[in-house]
Coordinates of C-alpha atoms in Angstrom, one line a residue:
M1 CA -39.9 -26.3 -2.1
E2 CA -37.6 -25.0 0.7
I3 CA -37.7 -26.9 4.0
K4 CA -36.8 -24.8 7.0
T5 CA -35.5 -26.5 10.1
V6 CA -36.0 -24.8 13.5
T7 CA -33.8 -25.4 16.5
Y8 CA -35.3 -24.3 19.8
Q9 CA -32.9 -22.9 22.3
C10 CA -33.1 -22.9 26.1
P11 CA -34.3 -19.6 27.4
N12 CA -32.1 -20.0 30.5
C13 CA -28.7 -21.0 29.0
N14 CA -29.2 -20.8 25.2
A15 CA -28.2 -24.4 24.7
A16 CA -30.2 -26.7 22.4
L17 CA -33.6 -28.2 23.5
E18 CA -34.7 -31.7 22.8
Y19 CA -38.3 -33.1 23.0
N20 CA -38.6 -35.8 25.7
N21 CA -41.3 -38.2 24.9
E22 CA -41.5 -39.6 28.4
L23 CA -41.9 -36.2 30.0
G24 CA -44.0 -34.8 27.1
K25 CA -41.9 -31.6 27.4
F26 CA -38.8 -30.0 25.9
K27 CA -35.7 -30.6 28.0
C28 CA -32.4 -28.7 27.9
L29 CA -29.4 -30.9 27.1
F30 CA -27.1 -28.7 29.2
C31 CA -29.0 -27.4 32.3
D32 CA -31.9 -29.9 32.4
S33 CA -34.5 -27.2 32.4
E34 CA -37.9 -28.4 31.2
F35 CA -40.5 -26.4 29.1
T36 CA -43.9 -27.2 27.7
E37 CA -44.7 -26.8 24.0
E38 CA -46.8 -23.7 24.9
D39 CA -43.8 -22.1 26.7
I40 CA -41.5 -22.7 23.7
K41 CA -44.0 -21.4 21.1
K42 CA -44.5 -18.3 23.1
R43 CA -40.8 -17.6 23.5
F44 CA -40.1 -18.4 19.9
A45 CA -42.8 -16.0 18.7
E46 CA -41.5 -13.2 20.9
N47 CA -37.9 -13.7 19.5
E48 CA -39.1 -13.9 16.0
G49 CA -41.3 -10.8 16.4
F50 CA -38.3 -8.9 17.8
R51 CA -36.1 -10.0 14.9
L52 CA -38.7 -9.0 12.3
S53 CA -39.3 -5.7 14.0
Q54 CA -35.5 -5.0 14.0
E55 CA -35.3 -5.9 10.3
N56 CA -38.4 -3.6 9.6
L57 CA -36.8 -0.8 11.5
E58 CA -33.5 -1.0 9.6
A59 CA -35.4 -1.1 6.3
E60 CA -37.5 1.9 7.3
Q61 CA -34.3 3.8 8.4
E62 CA -32.6 3.0 5.1
A63 CA -35.7 4.1 3.1
A64 CA -35.9 7.3 5.1
R65 CA -32.2 8.0 4.3
D66 CA -32.8 7.4 0.6
E67 CA -35.9 9.7 0.7
S68 CA -34.0 12.4 2.5
N69 CA -31.2 12.3 -0.1
R70 CA -33.7 12.4 -2.9
Q71 CA -35.5 15.4 -1.5
A72 CA -32.2 17.2 -0.9
E73 CA -31.2 16.6 -4.6
E74 CA -34.7 17.7 -5.7
F75 CA -34.5 20.9 -3.6
S76 CA -31.1 21.7 -5.0
G77 CA -32.3 21.3 -8.5
A78 CA -35.6 23.2 -8.1
S79 CA -34.3 26.1 -6.0
A80 CA -32.6 29.4 -7.0
L81 CA -30.6 31.7 -4.9
Y82 CA -30.6 35.4 -5.5
T83 CA -28.1 37.6 -3.6
C84 CA -28.3 41.4 -3.0
P85 CA -25.0 43.0 -3.9
N86 CA -25.8 45.9 -1.5
C87 CA -26.8 44.3 1.8
G88 CA -25.9 40.7 1.2
A89 CA -29.4 39.3 1.7
G90 CA -30.0 35.9 0.2
V91 CA -33.4 35.0 -1.1
I92 CA -34.5 31.4 -1.9
C93 CA -37.2 30.9 -4.5
D94 CA -38.3 28.2 -7.0
S95 CA -36.5 28.2 -10.3
L96 CA -39.5 29.7 -12.1
T97 CA -39.8 32.8 -9.9
A98 CA -37.9 35.8 -11.1
F99 CA -36.9 38.0 -8.2
T100 CA -35.7 41.5 -9.3
R101 CA -35.3 43.5 -6.1
C102 CA -34.1 42.9 -2.5
H103 CA -36.9 42.9 0.0
F104 CA -34.7 44.8 2.5
C105 CA -33.1 47.6 0.5
H106 CA -34.9 47.3 -2.8
T107 CA -31.6 47.0 -4.7
P108 CA -31.7 44.9 -7.9
V109 CA -30.6 41.3 -7.0
I110 CA -28.7 38.8 -9.1
L111 CA -29.0 35.1 -9.5
T112 CA -26.0 33.4 -7.9
G113 CA -26.7 29.7 -8.2
R114 CA -28.4 26.8 -6.5
L115 CA -28.6 25.8 -2.9
S116 CA -27.3 22.6 -1.2
G117 CA -29.6 20.3 0.5
E118 CA -28.6 21.5 4.0
F119 CA -30.8 24.6 3.4
K120 CA -33.9 22.5 2.7
P121 CA -36.5 23.3 5.4
D122 CA -38.3 20.5 7.2
I123 CA -41.7 22.3 7.5
I124 CA -43.5 25.3 6.2
I125 CA -46.7 27.3 7.2
P126 CA -48.3 28.6 3.9
F127 CA -49.6 32.2 3.5
K128 CA -53.2 32.8 4.4
K129 CA -53.2 36.6 4.2
T130 CA -53.3 38.2 0.7
R131 CA -51.3 41.2 -0.6
E132 CA -54.5 43.3 -0.5
Q133 CA -55.0 42.4 3.2
A134 CA -51.3 43.3 3.9
E135 CA -51.6 46.7 2.2
A136 CA -54.8 47.5 4.0
A137 CA -53.2 46.6 7.3
F138 CA -50.2 48.8 6.6
K139 CA -52.5 51.8 5.7
E140 CA -54.6 51.2 8.9
Y141 CA -51.4 51.1 11.0
C142 CA -50.2 54.4 9.6
K143 CA -53.7 56.1 9.8
G144 CA -53.8 59.3 11.9
K145 CA -50.0 59.4 12.3
F146 CA -49.3 62.9 10.9
L147 CA -45.5 63.1 11.5
L148 CA -44.7 60.3 9.0
P149 CA -42.5 61.3 6.1
K150 CA -44.5 62.0 2.9
G151 CA -43.1 59.1 0.9
F152 CA -43.7 56.5 3.7
T153 CA -47.3 55.8 2.7
S154 CA -47.0 56.5 -1.0
E155 CA -48.3 54.0 -3.5
A156 CA -44.8 53.5 -4.8
Q157 CA -43.7 52.5 -1.3
I158 CA -46.7 50.2 -0.7
Q159 CA -45.9 48.3 -3.9
N160 CA -42.6 47.2 -2.2
I161 CA -44.4 45.0 0.3
T162 CA -43.2 41.5 -0.2
A163 CA -44.4 38.0 0.7
L164 CA -41.4 36.5 2.5
Y165 CA -40.9 33.2 4.2
V166 CA -38.7 33.9 7.2
P167 CA -36.3 31.1 8.4
Y168 CA -37.1 29.8 11.9
W169 CA -35.6 27.2 14.2
L170 CA -38.3 25.4 16.2
K171 CA -37.3 23.5 19.3
S172 CA -39.3 20.9 21.1
G173 CA -38.5 18.7 24.1
Q174 CA -38.7 18.2 27.9
V175 CA -37.2 19.9 30.9
D176 CA -36.8 18.9 34.5
A177 CA -37.6 22.1 36.5
F178 CA -36.9 22.6 40.2
L179 CA -37.5 25.6 42.5
E180 CA -36.7 26.0 46.2
A181 CA -38.2 29.1 47.9
E182 CA -39.0 30.5 51.3
G183 CA -42.6 31.4 52.0
H184 CA -43.7 33.9 54.6
K185 CA -47.1 34.0 56.4
V186 CA -47.5 37.3 58.3
R187 CA -50.3 37.9 60.8
S188 CA -50.7 41.2 62.7
W189 CA -53.0 42.2 65.6
R190 CA -53.3 45.0 68.1
V191 CA -53.9 44.8 71.8
G192 CA -54.4 48.3 73.4
D193 CA -51.6 50.5 72.2
M194 CA -49.4 47.6 71.3
R195 CA -49.2 46.1 67.8
Y196 CA -48.0 42.5 67.4
T197 CA -46.7 40.7 64.3
N198 CA -46.2 37.0 63.9
T199 CA -44.2 35.7 60.9
K200 CA -44.0 32.1 60.0
V201 CA -41.4 30.9 57.6
F202 CA -41.9 27.8 55.4
S203 CA -39.6 25.9 53.1
V204 CA -41.3 25.6 49.7
T205 CA -40.2 23.3 46.8
R206 CA -41.7 22.7 43.4
R207 CA -40.5 20.2 40.8
A208 CA -42.1 19.4 37.4
D209 CA -41.4 17.6 34.2
L210 CA -42.5 20.1 31.5
T211 CA -42.9 19.6 27.8
F212 CA -42.3 22.4 25.3
V213 CA -43.4 22.3 21.7
R214 CA -41.9 24.3 18.8
V215 CA -40.4 27.3 20.7
P216 CA -39.3 29.6 17.8
C217 CA -36.3 31.7 17.0
D218 CA -35.8 33.4 13.6
G219 CA -32.7 32.4 11.6
S220 CA -32.0 35.8 10.0
K221 CA -29.5 38.3 11.3
R222 CA -31.1 41.1 9.2
I223 CA -34.4 40.8 11.0
E224 CA -34.6 41.9 14.6
D225 CA -35.7 39.1 16.9
S226 CA -38.0 41.5 18.8
L227 CA -39.7 42.4 15.5
M228 CA -40.5 38.8 14.8
E229 CA -41.6 38.1 18.4
S230 CA -44.1 41.0 18.1
I231 CA -46.1 39.1 15.5
E232 CA -46.1 35.7 17.3
P233 CA -47.7 33.3 17.8
F234 CA -48.1 31.3 14.6
D235 CA -50.8 28.6 14.5
Y236 CA -48.8 25.4 14.3
T237 CA -51.9 23.4 13.3
G238 CA -51.2 24.9 9.8
I239 CA -47.8 23.3 9.5
K240 CA -47.2 21.4 6.3
P241 CA -44.2 19.3 5.1
F242 CA -42.0 21.5 3.0
S243 CA -42.5 21.6 -0.7
M244 CA -41.0 24.0 -3.3
S245 CA -44.5 24.6 -4.7
Y246 CA -45.2 26.9 -1.7
L247 CA -42.4 29.3 -2.9
S248 CA -44.1 29.9 -6.2
G249 CA -44.4 33.7 -6.6
C250 CA -42.6 34.5 -3.3
G251 CA -39.2 34.1 -1.7
A252 CA -37.6 32.8 1.4
E253 CA -34.8 34.4 3.3
K254 CA -31.8 32.0 3.5
Y255 CA -30.9 31.4 7.1
D256 CA -27.6 32.8 8.3
V257 CA -28.1 32.0 12.0
T258 CA -27.4 28.3 12.7
S259 CA -29.4 26.1 15.0
E260 CA -26.5 26.2 17.4
E261 CA -26.4 30.0 17.4
A262 CA -30.2 30.1 17.9
A263 CA -30.2 27.6 20.8
P264 CA -29.3 30.1 23.6
S265 CA -32.2 32.4 22.7
I266 CA -34.7 29.5 22.6
D267 CA -33.3 27.9 25.8
A268 CA -33.7 31.3 27.6
R269 CA -37.4 31.4 26.5
V270 CA -38.0 27.9 27.7
K271 CA -36.3 28.5 31.1
S272 CA -38.3 31.7 31.6
A273 CA -41.6 29.9 30.9
A274 CA -40.7 27.0 33.1
S275 CA -39.8 29.3 36.0
E276 CA -43.1 31.1 35.6
V277 CA -45.0 27.8 35.8
L278 CA -43.3 26.8 39.0
R279 CA -43.7 30.3 40.6
G280 CA -47.3 30.4 39.6
D281 CA -47.9 27.2 41.5
I282 CA -46.9 28.8 44.8
S283 CA -49.8 30.5 46.6
G284 CA -51.1 31.2 50.1
Y285 CA -48.1 33.1 51.4
S286 CA -47.8 36.8 52.2
S287 CA -44.5 36.8 50.3
T288 CA -42.0 34.4 48.8
M289 CA -38.2 34.6 48.3
E290 CA -36.6 32.3 45.7
K291 CA -33.5 30.6 47.1
R292 CA -32.4 28.1 44.4
S293 CA -33.6 26.9 41.1
S294 CA -32.5 24.6 38.2
I295 CA -33.9 23.8 34.8
N296 CA -32.3 20.9 32.9
F297 CA -33.1 19.8 29.4
K298 CA -33.9 16.1 29.2
T299 CA -34.7 15.8 25.5
Q300 CA -34.7 18.3 22.7
Q301 CA -35.2 18.3 19.0
T302 CA -34.8 21.2 16.5
V303 CA -36.5 21.5 13.1
Y304 CA -35.9 24.1 10.4
G305 CA -39.0 25.8 9.1
L306 CA -40.2 28.7 7.0
L307 CA -43.0 30.9 8.4
P308 CA -45.0 33.5 6.4
V309 CA -44.4 37.2 6.8
W310 CA -45.5 40.2 4.8
F311 CA -42.5 42.5 4.9
L312 CA -42.0 46.2 4.0
N313 CA -38.9 48.1 4.7
Y314 CA -38.4 51.9 4.4
T315 CA -35.0 53.6 4.6
Y316 CA -35.2 57.2 6.0
K317 CA -32.0 59.2 6.7
G318 CA -29.9 56.1 6.6
K319 CA -32.0 54.1 9.1
D320 CA -34.4 51.2 8.3
Y321 CA -38.0 51.3 9.4
P322 CA -39.7 47.9 8.8
F323 CA -43.3 46.9 8.9
V324 CA -44.2 43.2 9.3
M325 CA -47.4 41.3 9.3
N326 CA -47.9 37.6 10.2
G327 CA -48.9 36.0 6.9
Q328 CA -51.0 33.5 8.6
T329 CA -52.9 35.3 11.5
G330 CA -52.6 39.0 10.3
T331 CA -50.9 40.3 13.5
N332 CA -48.8 43.2 12.5
F333 CA -46.2 45.7 13.9
G334 CA -44.0 48.4 12.5
I335 CA -41.3 50.9 13.5
L336 CA -42.3 54.3 12.1
P337 CA -40.1 57.2 11.1
V338 CA -40.7 60.8 12.1
S339 CA -40.3 63.6 9.6
G340 CA -38.1 66.4 11.1
L341 CA -39.8 69.0 8.9
R342 CA -43.3 67.9 9.9
K343 CA -42.4 67.7 13.5
F344 CA -41.1 71.3 13.3
L345 CA -44.1 72.5 11.5
F346 CA -46.4 70.7 13.9
G347 CA -44.6 72.3 16.9
A348 CA -44.6 75.7 15.3
G349 CA -48.3 75.5 14.5
L350 CA -49.1 74.4 18.0
F351 CA -47.1 77.3 19.4
I352 CA -49.0 79.8 17.2
V353 CA -52.4 78.3 18.2
L354 CA -51.5 78.5 21.9
G355 CA -50.3 82.0 21.4
V356 CA -53.6 83.1 19.8
L357 CA -55.6 81.3 22.5
L358 CA -53.6 83.0 25.3
G359 CA -54.0 86.3 23.5
L360 CA -57.8 85.9 23.3
L361 CA -58.0 84.8 26.9
G362 CA -55.9 87.7 28.0
G363 CA -58.1 90.1 26.1
V364 CA -61.2 88.7 27.8
L365 CA -59.7 88.9 31.3
F366 CA -58.5 92.5 31.0
A367 CA -61.4 93.8 28.9

């Protein structure tokens, strides 16, 4: 049996304490401070709890590092990287999924190897919308648009629609936002033929600590930011910890925009939103004029995630025309090409119809 000895130390000077029978208290041998048994037990329990919590924290941090390394190795072993020799797009998928064509230019892709753990996402939002729903949304989007090239809505083209996880950087944090403005209250009245105007000028200030959560920026240079912003927002309640199983049967674009490169775009969105909040809190004035403002980041954290997008790209006369649909909510948007021949025929037909109508109208008027 192990016998533990405990030496109590003075809370004031850290010297040894000794129990004094006459006083019925613990007394410091150095500074003569006196403490009851309850005082010492309470202080000892606090120190012991702090020591144990520190040990637990260090153990948890070590376990987290081990788990992170394990997941990185697992990701590297289970992932495959296909590269398009034509446009350079990189597609991540699980080792059991065989990708044959690039989702951007439809060129046959080649397996180029495995990925290092740095490309392992932190989170993912799984697909909720099916291929059938994506195809129906594309057809509905093109419905009634007569100037589209003939092949744009062909079955062969629709078959190229791809379930693609797009890389995103999601930043959360807090900002200290400040706004100084000048508010004007204007009152006018008339006395006889004279009109009087009274203008009062007020100094207006607003300050707020604002929290922002998962402000996104896509991590692919090949996909226009405005295109991805058009299908936002994603429902972040659907976020899951990343698992390779979600990539079964579909691929993920490998990010080529780093978190540092994405930061200015995200920061601009945060600052714009913070400014709107402060300006929206100013009311009761005829007009306001902003004089000075500042928005400073207090805390910020960025995570790497994959968000679901149904993607279809059509190349017409050397230019790409993409259609995208949010794979979670169904919001969609596309850039549509215009057939030069159909545009000419439509214009010619319209000209002929107008000519006939004018001829008939002229015949009626001069009959």
